[in-house]
Amino acid sequence: MVRRDDEADGEGEAGTVVTPSAEFPPLAERDLAALRRIGEQWYEAPSPRPDGELPVDPTLGRYPGRTVPGRFGRLAPIAMFQVGDPGELVAAESATAPRSRLGRGLIRVRRVVLGPPLRSSAVVSERMRKLVALPVLSSDLLSSVAYGPEAMLAVLVLAGSGALGLSLPLAAVLAVLMVVVGVSYRQTVVAYPHGAGSYVVATDNLGVRPGLAAAAGLMVDYVLTVAVSVSAGVHAVTSAMPGLSGYAVPFGVLTIALLLAGNLRGVRAAGNLFVWPTYAFVFALLALLLVGYVRAGARGFAPVDPPPVAVAEGLGLVLVLRAFASGAVSMTGIEAVSNAVPAFRRPEWRNARTTLGWMISMLVVLFVGLTLLIHLNGLVPEGEATLLSQLARVTFPTGPWYGLVQAATALILLLAANTAFAGFPRLLFFMARAGHAPRRFLHMGDRLAFSDGLIALALAAGLVFVTFGGHTQSLIPLYAVGVFLAFTLSQAGMVVHWRRRRGPGWRRRAAVNALGATLSGLVLVTAALTKFHEGAWVVVVAVPLLVLLALGIHRHYRLVDESLSLHPSPNGGRPPMALAPLPGAVEPGAPAEAQELPQQVRHLVVVPVARLNRAELRALAYAVSLGQPTLAVHIAPEDAEADRFREQWTAWGDHVRLEAIVSPYRAVIGPLAHYLEALHTSRPDVLLTVVVPEVVVRGRRYRPLHSRTEQRLRRALRPLPGVVVTNLPVHLDD
């Protein structure tokens, strides 16, 4: 990862760009050196025919884009490949189409919903300009003002209506926190111009485990962002139309599915879908604030007395801290820009920093403005209508404006989860690149979106939403802990970053990040302690479990890499599943799973034979044609059947050695698998190639009529080392 120390001296540096090739990392220098040493020991086996007599023209010169072999040897008039660079073919879009009629139908539906696939080279054009990136990445941050002030007041009102006046100083402190954390993340964008959320920053500066803790907090936050945003949006809809309250959960699940489909269309397409709802919400709230303050000014800004509320809890420091932590949920999504810097147009870091500045400015104006206006109108939280709905009703008592504000609010809340859909897959990408998440999250789908990460987020958020019945207030207590854990670790990591770099102005930058880390840590501790019994314990437990899971994944990938590496392990010994010694003499007696040179491989071809028909004889012919020792194995249920099969075998000519195994309990797969395992144990230097004939029928309706023994055998033999299973298909005409 290349980092930028300041704005001036790093503008021309190259960095790591997220492309479809990220899941295919290049070999290191020591791997290339080992590969050369292996190649020096390799000899090419003699070819049975000259290159000019190959059965397939590798350049497709014989098929210049007119016809290609189709299913079962028929010719299809589809150009599947084009000749690219010398020795290279380029697959056409049609080459990815499935052969079955059902598969082609599903592909057509997918194209209608998600659009046609994009070429890998289009990843550069799938970038966002600032006016598109602002609504895409700020929808969560800005929409939180619709429920953040209400979450704060819902705690204060427990001490009676007289405690609601504390909302103003708390809003002022939260505004300072927003500015400090926002400026801190602007510095993070400059220092890490190629995408660095809390996970990358904390890992780079504090270590692996703090980085994973930040990642775990962010993952929980992203999942809750979707669940909370959708539940708040559904609540906004039911506030305006109470008759729909019974359909809240199905409506929320449908919204998550639509968000998933929109994001699977790609970054740019998703941005175009979600631009206008965010801008409509911002303009609606600005109009609400403008008209509301004009009305308040007409009465001299005298606050309206709130209705009397019974005291449910005494006013104390703990209650105030709980209210502060609840109001801090308005900051969720503030780090989305730093995580998605590569999604911006060039210069990425400069556009990202500008966008983040706009976001923070709008957040402070909307949060403080709404909190003060709610106080001036004497509004208190109610169960049926949200505070924003009450404020819009008071500000626009007549006309269509109330409906427009509610519609814009509901729409932005429902679509605010899009910020999580933009950040969660990229977080998993960075984790997978470091080996802390499954490598499938490195893969880009056919629309150049991280499809697996998007689907994982939708499933997790949908489960949380359904589990909590779509109740916003039940989800809020889980919200602040994870995100402020990530904020705290990220800002602390930036302090270490500046101390290491010590560039111009590093003390000032480190002081800003230190202040952000301190304030974020205060919110983290407050939320964890005061909301522990309200549900925050779930996050406190989930974060360590996610860290342990990530460490386990990394441990597994490390063992795999060591086992498959081309160079010896760092401690000088051979890895647990080392392939072969790189330099030096050949080891003819090496285990079959440790053979990588052709002169090391010793074969035994095994053909399971049930009955002597055309499929079995074809498998035997194929096995013998390989020119290797061949053994036929027959599993008989009793001695009499074994004797009858030997007679048939003798009549055929006894061309291959036969081993008949009597299975009195009529099992086939188990005895065969144990026999092959015994063969491998007795001669571990011999590679067993099992040739299994497979009858293939075209019609799906006939498949249940066949036992599919070959698939069961493949599953049973897969765990055995040194055993290769080859299916020899025999196609039948229906």
XYZ file of C-alpha atoms in Angstrom:
734
model
C 0.000 0.000 0.000
C 1.455 3.338 -1.035
C 0.759 6.236 1.319
C 0.798 9.988 0.862
C 2.469 12.108 3.541
C 1.178 15.426 2.395
C -0.741 17.010 -0.409
C 2.182 18.328 -2.401
C 4.832 15.655 -2.557
C 2.703 12.570 -3.149
C 0.535 13.589 -6.051
C 2.399 11.574 -8.619
C 2.923 8.385 -6.680
C 1.527 5.149 -8.035
C -0.609 3.055 -5.823
C -2.618 -0.076 -5.535
C -5.718 0.198 -7.690
C -8.611 -2.186 -7.210
C -8.985 -4.164 -10.451
C -10.361 -7.604 -11.384
C -6.767 -8.891 -11.341
C -6.508 -8.374 -7.573
C -7.533 -11.985 -6.932
C -4.544 -13.158 -9.012
C -1.514 -11.693 -7.206
C 1.818 -11.821 -9.060
C 4.631 -14.104 -7.940
C 7.301 -12.680 -5.680
C 10.929 -12.652 -6.807
C 11.837 -15.665 -4.700
C 8.900 -17.570 -6.178
C 10.056 -16.706 -9.688
C 13.587 -17.865 -8.847
C 12.198 -21.134 -7.478
C 10.066 -21.537 -10.589
C 13.154 -21.194 -12.778
C 14.964 -23.854 -10.741
C 12.020 -26.220 -11.105
C 11.939 -25.588 -14.848
C 15.595 -26.543 -15.143
C 14.722 -30.020 -13.808
C 11.710 -30.454 -16.034
C 11.876 -32.511 -19.173
C 9.192 -32.595 -21.805
C 7.635 -35.976 -22.490
C 7.769 -36.996 -26.172
C 4.659 -36.022 -28.068
C 2.813 -38.777 -29.932
C 2.509 -36.530 -32.994
C 4.175 -33.334 -34.313
C 2.650 -29.987 -33.465
C 1.280 -29.740 -36.976
C -0.868 -32.811 -36.365
C -2.550 -31.582 -33.181
C -6.294 -32.393 -33.251
C -7.217 -28.801 -32.318
C -5.882 -25.652 -33.923
C -4.745 -23.551 -30.901
C -5.005 -20.292 -32.864
C -8.567 -21.033 -34.064
C -7.330 -20.379 -37.586
C -9.614 -23.127 -38.808
C -12.613 -21.421 -37.157
C -12.224 -17.700 -37.992
C -15.225 -16.530 -35.986
C -17.840 -18.441 -38.032
C -18.514 -21.682 -36.217
C -17.287 -23.408 -33.111
C -17.936 -26.886 -31.746
C -21.231 -26.921 -29.864
C -22.753 -29.330 -27.417
C -22.197 -33.014 -28.258
C -20.121 -32.143 -31.297
C -22.718 -30.079 -33.131
C -21.665 -26.759 -34.675
C -23.130 -23.527 -33.328
C -22.874 -20.283 -35.364
C -21.521 -18.260 -32.446
C -18.125 -16.541 -32.347
C -16.856 -17.547 -28.899
C -13.276 -16.283 -29.254
C -11.272 -13.642 -31.029
C -7.545 -13.691 -31.666
C -5.862 -11.059 -29.489
C -2.139 -10.699 -28.933
C 0.138 -13.409 -30.377
C -0.585 -16.672 -28.558
C -3.645 -15.177 -26.833
C -7.371 -15.614 -27.308
C -10.052 -13.209 -26.095
C -13.336 -14.785 -24.970
C -16.487 -13.116 -26.218
C -19.474 -12.430 -23.980
C -21.283 -15.355 -25.622
C -18.583 -17.722 -24.337
C -19.876 -17.205 -20.797
C -23.426 -18.262 -21.632
C -24.606 -21.565 -20.123
C -25.577 -24.396 -22.439
C -28.824 -25.445 -20.821
C -32.101 -23.839 -21.826
C -32.927 -23.023 -18.187
C -29.510 -21.449 -17.663
C -29.909 -19.243 -20.724
C -33.322 -18.127 -19.488
C -31.905 -17.177 -16.089
C -29.099 -15.250 -17.784
C -31.658 -13.228 -19.757
C -33.486 -12.337 -16.556
C -30.190 -11.400 -14.922
C -29.289 -9.135 -17.838
C -32.646 -7.346 -17.572
C -32.276 -6.787 -13.815
C -28.547 -6.092 -13.574
C -27.544 -5.123 -17.098
C -25.038 -6.642 -19.530
C -21.589 -7.666 -18.273
C -18.763 -5.126 -18.327
C -15.277 -5.754 -19.661
C -12.409 -5.688 -17.181
C -11.004 -2.599 -18.875
C -14.162 -0.683 -17.910
C -13.069 -0.597 -14.253
C -11.434 2.785 -14.899
C -14.670 4.287 -16.218
C -16.671 2.830 -13.293
C -15.618 5.773 -11.126
C -17.741 8.450 -9.475
C -17.480 12.185 -9.833
C -17.950 14.284 -6.703
C -21.589 15.179 -7.350
C -22.418 11.477 -7.652
C -20.100 10.275 -4.886
C -21.583 12.768 -2.404
C -25.099 11.240 -2.322
C -23.828 7.664 -2.680
C -21.377 7.860 0.231
C -23.221 10.371 2.403
C -26.711 8.915 2.340
C -26.132 7.059 5.620
C -24.390 9.998 7.302
C -26.956 12.616 6.288
C -30.008 10.441 6.781
C -28.982 9.729 10.379
C -30.102 13.235 11.317
C -33.635 11.921 10.816
C -33.295 9.665 13.878
C -30.136 10.875 15.684
C -31.729 13.860 17.484
C -34.754 11.724 18.332
C -32.524 8.989 19.807
C -30.870 11.614 22.036
C -34.160 13.185 23.135
C -35.732 9.771 23.749
C -33.193 9.260 26.545
C -33.433 12.774 27.983
C -37.240 12.641 28.163
C -36.967 9.815 30.699
C -36.032 12.516 33.226
C -39.100 14.585 32.338
C -39.715 17.443 29.931
C -37.459 19.730 31.967
C -34.390 17.701 30.917
C -35.027 18.308 27.210
C -33.154 21.617 27.396
C -29.909 19.639 27.743
C -30.260 18.689 24.080
C -28.717 22.025 23.042
C -25.375 21.709 24.871
C -25.198 18.030 23.914
C -25.794 18.966 20.270
C -22.975 21.532 20.517
C -20.565 18.905 21.889
C -21.617 16.439 19.198
C -21.041 19.094 16.529
C -17.480 19.548 17.812
C -17.012 15.782 17.713
C -18.302 15.658 14.129
C -15.881 18.345 13.000
C -12.882 16.799 14.772
C -13.525 13.284 13.444
C -14.301 14.660 9.987
C -11.028 16.630 9.840
C -9.202 13.533 11.091
C -10.606 11.437 8.258
C -9.687 14.141 5.741
C -6.108 13.637 6.901
C -6.551 9.868 6.538
C -7.661 10.311 2.927
C -4.521 12.325 2.183
C -2.216 9.882 3.964
C -3.820 6.777 2.401
C -4.929 7.890 -1.072
C -5.760 4.415 -2.339
C -8.429 3.465 0.123
C -7.848 3.018 3.843
C -10.679 2.536 6.204
C -10.124 1.899 9.860
C -8.974 -1.671 9.166
C -6.054 -0.684 6.939
C -4.971 2.263 9.087
C -5.133 0.349 12.386
C -3.386 -2.713 10.930
C -0.647 -0.640 9.346
C 0.131 1.348 12.497
C -1.152 -0.581 15.534
C -0.859 -4.222 14.463
C -2.957 -7.064 13.124
C -5.284 -7.586 16.084
C -6.241 -3.909 16.531
C -6.840 -3.771 12.791
C -9.099 -6.800 12.939
C -10.948 -5.298 15.906
C -11.578 -2.172 13.832
C -12.709 -4.310 10.903
C -15.054 -6.310 13.138
C -16.561 -3.111 14.505
C -17.054 -1.799 10.988
C -18.658 -5.019 9.785
C -21.135 -4.894 12.643
C -21.731 -1.211 11.914
C -22.366 -1.798 8.214
C -24.851 -4.582 8.914
C -26.641 -2.439 11.490
C -26.559 0.539 9.124
C -28.669 -1.365 6.650
C -31.022 -2.701 9.320
C -31.418 0.647 11.142
C -31.768 2.716 7.978
C -34.405 0.443 6.521
C -36.306 0.206 9.814
C -36.228 4.008 10.219
C -37.420 4.439 6.652
C -40.261 1.993 7.192
C -41.164 3.860 10.408
C -41.258 7.128 8.480
C -43.665 5.562 5.969
C -45.913 4.115 8.673
C -45.875 7.463 10.521
C -47.485 9.069 7.490
C -49.670 6.016 6.673
C -50.408 4.092 9.896
C -52.443 1.509 7.996
C -49.217 0.017 6.610
C -47.681 -0.728 10.021
C -48.638 -4.402 9.779
C -46.496 -4.822 6.663
C -43.328 -3.252 8.070
C -41.152 -6.389 8.019
C -42.002 -7.584 4.456
C -41.612 -4.022 3.184
C -38.164 -3.752 4.806
C -36.991 -7.082 3.401
C -38.145 -6.038 -0.069
C -36.214 -2.779 0.307
C -33.003 -4.660 1.163
C -33.495 -6.856 -1.900
C -33.963 -3.800 -4.140
C -30.838 -2.186 -2.681
C -28.897 -5.357 -3.397
C -30.108 -5.462 -6.989
C -29.241 -1.793 -7.493
C -25.701 -2.216 -6.185
C -25.125 -5.397 -8.167
C -25.531 -3.244 -11.268
C -22.163 -1.634 -10.505
C -20.740 1.456 -8.836
C -21.702 3.979 -11.475
C -25.182 2.552 -12.069
C -25.872 2.459 -8.331
C -24.692 6.045 -8.033
C -27.075 7.189 -10.758
C -29.951 5.381 -9.004
C -29.356 6.961 -5.595
C -28.337 10.530 -6.532
C -31.682 12.277 -6.533
C -33.201 10.870 -3.306
C -30.253 12.201 -1.280
C -30.361 15.648 -2.850
C -34.141 15.748 -2.475
C -33.805 14.960 1.237
C -31.165 17.661 1.767
C -33.240 20.304 -0.017
C -36.390 19.227 1.845
C -34.656 19.588 5.223
C -33.110 22.918 4.258
C -36.590 24.168 3.278
C -37.958 22.813 6.566
C -35.249 24.628 8.548
C -35.720 27.850 6.612
C -39.500 27.983 7.066
C -39.247 26.732 10.659
C -36.802 29.448 11.710
C -38.810 32.107 9.916
C -41.865 31.045 11.953
C -39.778 30.941 15.139
C -38.380 34.388 14.375
C -41.893 35.758 14.004
C -42.495 34.995 17.697
C -39.056 36.234 18.748
C -37.457 32.771 18.905
C -39.300 32.102 22.151
C -39.341 28.314 22.750
C -42.707 26.618 23.098
C -43.178 24.803 26.394
C -43.128 21.043 25.826
C -46.062 18.980 27.090
C -45.593 17.597 30.613
C -43.946 14.169 30.698
C -43.864 11.906 33.729
C -40.392 11.319 35.175
C -39.322 7.701 34.635
C -35.686 8.063 35.683
C -33.698 10.561 37.708
C -31.519 13.060 35.874
C -27.870 12.217 36.411
C -24.529 11.868 34.694
C -25.290 8.359 33.454
C -28.498 9.512 31.772
C -26.729 12.444 30.114
C -23.949 10.184 28.857
C -26.498 7.735 27.479
C -28.209 10.569 25.618
C -24.848 11.741 24.273
C -23.990 8.241 23.035
C -27.431 7.868 21.452
C -27.078 11.162 19.608
C -23.635 10.133 18.376
C -25.245 7.590 16.022
C -25.686 10.573 13.700
C -21.990 10.152 12.827
C -22.275 6.652 11.404
C -21.020 6.537 7.842
C -18.467 9.298 8.314
C -15.592 7.020 7.312
C -17.213 5.745 4.102
C -15.209 8.164 1.945
C -11.826 7.032 3.274
C -12.769 3.436 2.496
C -13.894 4.187 -1.055
C -11.183 6.534 -2.323
C -10.416 4.271 -5.347
C -14.038 4.683 -6.493
C -13.454 8.407 -7.206
C -12.271 9.878 -10.456
C -8.718 11.135 -10.605
C -7.198 12.713 -8.630
C -8.919 10.305 -6.275
C -7.598 11.596 -2.955
C -8.360 15.235 -3.736
C -11.933 14.528 -4.885
C -12.504 12.291 -1.856
C -11.250 14.942 0.555
C -13.467 17.601 -1.005
C -16.503 15.329 -0.864
C -15.834 14.540 2.797
C -15.633 18.259 3.588
C -19.046 18.816 2.012
C -20.500 15.902 3.954
C -19.277 17.154 7.338
C -20.550 20.674 6.677
C -24.033 19.472 5.743
C -24.134 17.064 8.698
C -23.346 19.763 11.274
C -25.837 22.215 9.761
C -28.676 19.682 9.588
C -28.060 18.057 12.999
C -27.666 21.269 14.982
C -30.412 23.038 13.021
C -32.963 20.273 13.573
C -32.129 19.857 17.263
C -32.550 23.588 17.925
C -35.758 23.815 15.887
C -37.248 20.829 17.752
C -36.420 22.590 21.024
C -38.001 25.869 19.853
C -41.226 24.037 18.947
C -41.401 22.130 22.260
C -41.648 18.684 20.644
C -41.114 15.437 22.537
C -40.678 11.885 21.216
C -43.889 9.933 20.691
C -44.469 6.326 19.878
C -46.565 6.761 16.729
C -44.940 9.699 14.921
C -41.259 10.486 14.595
C -39.927 13.846 15.783
C -39.129 14.811 12.198
C -42.714 14.000 11.212
C -44.020 16.151 14.090
C -41.695 18.988 13.133
C -42.791 18.856 9.490
C -46.445 18.821 10.560
C -45.941 21.906 12.763
C -43.892 23.745 10.147
C -46.180 22.899 7.201
C -49.683 22.613 8.680
C -51.309 22.956 5.248
C -50.409 22.162 1.689
C -48.425 19.292 0.177
C -45.126 20.172 1.856
C -45.549 17.826 4.813
C -46.063 14.900 2.462
C -43.039 15.901 0.395
C -40.800 16.101 3.474
C -42.016 12.710 4.697
C -41.604 11.165 1.265
C -38.040 12.495 0.935
C -37.224 11.342 4.475
C -38.626 7.868 3.937
C -36.806 7.533 0.632
C -33.410 8.638 1.961
C -33.747 6.435 5.031
C -34.587 3.437 2.900
C -31.690 4.184 0.563
C -29.237 5.259 3.269
C -28.170 1.652 3.536
C -26.476 2.159 0.175
C -23.473 3.617 2.010
C -23.001 0.275 3.723
C -23.331 -1.494 0.376
C -20.516 0.736 -0.891
C -18.222 0.173 2.124
C -18.813 -3.392 3.310
C -17.614 -5.180 0.138
C -14.491 -3.023 -0.039
C -13.702 -3.746 3.602
C -13.988 -7.471 2.880
C -11.782 -6.962 -0.184
C -8.986 -5.424 1.901
C -9.362 -8.158 4.514
C -9.343 -10.917 1.898
C -6.263 -9.441 0.253
C -4.463 -9.769 3.597
C -5.832 -13.289 4.120
C -8.247 -12.392 6.927
C -11.438 -13.088 4.950
C -12.389 -15.704 2.334
C -10.625 -15.019 -0.948
C -13.882 -15.162 -2.843
C -14.434 -11.570 -1.667
C -11.579 -10.507 -3.962
C -13.644 -11.438 -6.995
C -15.453 -8.804 -9.052
C -18.747 -9.813 -10.620
C -19.671 -9.310 -14.266
C -20.721 -5.723 -13.441
C -17.344 -4.973 -11.781
C -18.961 -4.942 -8.330
C -17.880 -7.104 -5.395
C -20.962 -9.293 -5.736
C -20.152 -11.791 -2.975
C -19.647 -9.022 -0.427
C -22.896 -7.343 -1.432
C -24.865 -10.574 -1.087
C -23.267 -11.343 2.291
C -24.232 -7.891 3.598
C -27.822 -8.193 2.356
C -28.279 -11.612 3.971
C -26.802 -10.522 7.324
C -28.770 -7.264 7.437
C -31.983 -9.006 6.438
C -31.525 -11.526 9.244
C -30.953 -8.762 11.823
C -33.918 -6.748 10.532
C -36.297 -9.707 10.733
C -34.962 -10.799 14.138
C -35.660 -7.377 15.686
C -38.975 -6.987 13.884
C -37.861 -3.755 12.206
C -37.936 -1.710 15.443
C -35.482 1.195 15.170
C -35.190 1.865 18.909
C -34.308 -1.794 19.533
C -31.424 -1.572 17.050
C -30.006 1.835 18.073
C -28.290 0.561 21.275
C -26.252 -1.884 19.162
C -25.202 0.827 16.786
C -22.629 3.123 18.384
C -20.210 0.579 19.884
C -18.898 -0.950 16.674
C -18.521 2.249 14.681
C -16.813 4.203 17.481
C -14.459 1.299 18.128
C -13.380 1.664 14.501
C -13.177 5.466 14.820
C -11.001 5.224 17.943
C -8.554 2.681 16.512
C -8.329 4.492 13.188
C -7.521 7.853 14.770
C -5.043 6.286 17.190
C -3.393 4.601 14.224
C -3.097 7.941 12.447
C -1.288 9.399 15.474
C 1.295 6.611 15.188
C 1.437 7.195 11.424
C 2.335 10.870 11.784
C 4.896 10.154 14.521
C 6.632 7.669 12.247
C 6.612 9.921 9.202
C 7.456 13.188 10.959
C 6.848 15.255 7.837
C 6.063 18.957 7.747
C 3.272 19.819 10.172
C 3.125 16.324 11.648
C 2.597 17.577 15.201
C -0.507 19.530 14.226
C -1.927 16.567 12.318
C -1.125 14.138 15.108
C -2.833 16.469 17.614
C -6.017 16.546 15.519
C -6.069 12.742 15.255
C -5.299 12.381 18.966
C -8.255 14.613 19.831
C -10.469 12.575 17.509
C -9.275 9.325 19.102
C -9.944 10.692 22.608
C -13.455 11.905 21.851
C -14.318 8.733 19.909
C -12.968 6.612 22.755
C -15.137 8.525 25.208
C -18.252 7.775 23.143
C -17.153 4.136 22.794
C -16.755 3.586 26.538
C -19.959 5.479 27.305
C -22.002 3.499 24.782
C -20.543 0.153 25.868
C -21.217 0.779 29.559
C -24.538 2.593 29.481
C -26.122 0.499 26.729
C -24.641 -2.859 27.675
C -27.879 -4.212 29.120
C -29.962 -2.690 26.314
C -28.283 -4.840 23.689
C -24.772 -3.439 23.261
C -23.456 -6.667 24.810
C -24.179 -8.322 21.461
C -21.565 -6.147 19.769
C -19.135 -6.524 22.694
C -19.331 -10.295 22.232
C -19.485 -10.287 18.424
C -16.310 -8.244 17.867
C -13.908 -10.686 19.612
C -15.600 -13.629 17.894
C -15.140 -11.982 14.488
C -11.483 -11.276 15.303
C -10.938 -14.936 16.225
C -12.670 -16.021 13.027
C -10.456 -13.732 10.938
C -7.327 -15.038 12.655
C -8.457 -18.617 11.984
C -9.012 -17.828 8.308
C -5.579 -16.235 8.095
C -3.983 -19.248 9.784
C -5.593 -21.580 7.261
C -4.495 -19.499 4.272
C -0.961 -19.273 5.661
C -0.759 -23.076 5.884
C -2.134 -23.387 2.360
C 0.372 -20.875 0.995
C 3.260 -22.599 2.769
C 2.132 -25.978 1.505
C 1.811 -24.785 -2.103
C 4.725 -22.341 -2.139
C 7.556 -22.748 -4.642
C 10.251 -21.961 -2.081
C 11.200 -23.624 1.216
C 9.570 -22.423 4.429
C 11.368 -19.592 6.278
C 12.563 -21.870 9.101
C 14.650 -23.864 6.657
C 12.573 -27.008 6.763
C 10.034 -28.325 4.325
C 6.430 -27.107 4.747
C 3.874 -29.654 5.975
C 2.766 -30.525 2.416
C 5.859 -29.497 0.466
C 5.843 -30.484 -3.176
C 9.418 -31.395 -4.010
C 12.942 -30.177 -3.265
C 13.621 -27.263 -5.562
C 17.302 -27.644 -6.425
C 19.302 -30.873 -6.439
C 18.608 -34.460 -7.209
C 15.242 -35.960 -8.074
C 13.581 -38.147 -5.473
C 11.905 -41.052 -7.325
C 10.370 -42.377 -4.110
C 8.666 -39.124 -3.148
C 5.019 -39.387 -2.074
C 2.527 -38.994 -4.918
C 1.213 -35.723 -3.497
C 4.789 -34.372 -3.451
C 5.603 -34.939 -7.136
C 5.943 -31.896 -9.355
C 8.377 -33.098 -12.036
C 7.237 -35.487 -14.795
C 10.144 -37.886 -14.153
C 8.961 -38.293 -10.568
C 5.425 -39.399 -11.384
C 4.663 -43.118 -11.298
C 1.180 -44.171 -12.337
C -1.325 -46.882 -11.617
C -4.613 -46.551 -13.491
C -7.599 -48.133 -11.711
C -10.901 -48.763 -13.518
C -13.944 -49.711 -11.389
C -15.955 -52.143 -13.516
C -19.546 -53.038 -12.605
C -20.567 -54.824 -15.813
C -18.995 -55.331 -19.210
C -20.883 -52.957 -21.475
C -19.848 -50.288 -23.966
C -19.244 -47.640 -21.278
C -17.029 -49.937 -19.178
C -15.074 -51.162 -22.192
C -14.510 -47.594 -23.343
C -13.117 -46.726 -19.910
C -10.797 -49.736 -20.069
C -9.670 -48.768 -23.562
C -8.978 -45.212 -22.446
C -6.996 -46.412 -19.410
C -4.833 -48.826 -21.413
C -4.185 -46.152 -24.079
C -2.369 -44.063 -21.471
C 0.438 -46.605 -21.550
C 0.541 -47.002 -17.750
C 0.002 -50.058 -15.514
C -3.750 -50.660 -15.317
C -5.876 -52.492 -12.773
C -9.602 -53.285 -12.999
C -11.642 -53.609 -9.788
C -15.030 -55.295 -9.556
C -17.235 -55.121 -6.433
C -19.486 -58.196 -6.170
C -22.273 -58.712 -3.593
C -21.513 -62.470 -3.287
C -19.065 -65.152 -4.409
C -21.331 -66.508 -7.114
C -21.548 -63.138 -8.869
C -17.772 -62.690 -8.583
C -17.251 -66.071 -10.274
C -19.696 -65.204 -13.075
C -17.885 -61.882 -13.691
C -14.493 -63.642 -13.868
C -15.918 -65.931 -16.558
C -17.082 -62.888 -18.538
C -13.679 -61.269 -18.035
C -11.939 -64.384 -19.358
C -14.279 -64.460 -22.348
C -13.316 -60.837 -23.084
C -9.680 -61.889 -23.148
C -8.334 -60.984 -19.684
C -6.366 -58.077 -21.200
C -6.138 -56.209 -17.869
C -5.461 -57.582 -14.427
C -8.718 -57.923 -12.490
C -9.210 -57.631 -8.725
C -12.620 -58.918 -7.571
C -13.797 -57.761 -4.122
C -16.754 -59.465 -2.474
C -18.946 -57.023 -0.491
C -21.397 -59.208 1.453
C -23.197 -56.143 2.805
C -23.733 -54.919 -0.793
C -21.938 -51.610 -0.269
C -19.973 -50.383 -3.292
C -18.462 -46.982 -2.583
C -17.033 -47.770 0.868
C -15.127 -50.980 -0.021
C -13.761 -49.417 -3.209
C -12.578 -46.284 -1.390
C -10.919 -48.342 1.365
C -9.221 -50.569 -1.202
C -7.780 -47.563 -3.034
C -6.662 -46.074 0.274
C -4.881 -49.339 1.100
C -3.176 -49.274 -2.310
C -1.968 -45.752 -1.708
C -0.759 -46.561 1.798
C 1.280 -49.522 0.558
C 2.839 -47.551 -2.306
C 2.661 -43.812 -1.484
C 5.011 -43.025 -4.381
C 2.438 -44.253 -6.931
C -0.185 -41.855 -8.262
C -3.548 -43.582 -8.527
C -5.697 -42.445 -11.433
C -9.259 -43.735 -11.136
C -11.129 -43.747 -14.461
C -14.897 -43.819 -13.890
C -17.302 -44.152 -16.836
C -20.259 -41.765 -16.617
C -23.419 -42.162 -18.627
C -24.643 -38.725 -19.744
C -28.222 -38.176 -20.897
C -29.484 -34.977 -22.455
C -32.925 -34.814 -20.937
C -33.119 -33.726 -17.338
C -36.204 -35.884 -16.862
C -34.089 -39.021 -17.296
C -31.415 -38.165 -14.754
C -33.324 -39.464 -11.712
C -33.379 -42.851 -13.462
C -29.607 -43.181 -13.038
C -27.830 -43.823 -9.738
C -25.016 -41.266 -10.271
C -22.548 -43.637 -8.639
C -19.622 -41.800 -10.227
C -20.468 -38.610 -8.305
C -20.688 -40.490 -5.002
C -17.365 -42.147 -5.749
C -15.743 -38.808 -6.551
C -16.926 -37.353 -3.239
C -15.639 -40.391 -1.344
C -12.203 -40.314 -3.012
C -11.654 -36.559 -2.887
C -10.119 -36.612 0.644
C -7.569 -39.312 -0.315
C -4.118 -37.901 -1.140
C -2.387 -39.145 -4.262
C -5.672 -40.169 -5.945
C -6.935 -38.585 -9.166
C -10.509 -39.248 -10.300
C -11.222 -38.929 -14.020
C -14.767 -39.124 -15.359
C -15.099 -40.540 -18.852
C -18.478 -39.408 -20.219
C -20.461 -41.659 -22.523
C -23.245 -39.636 -24.147
C -26.543 -41.231 -25.020
C -29.030 -40.023 -27.624
C -32.511 -39.693 -26.100
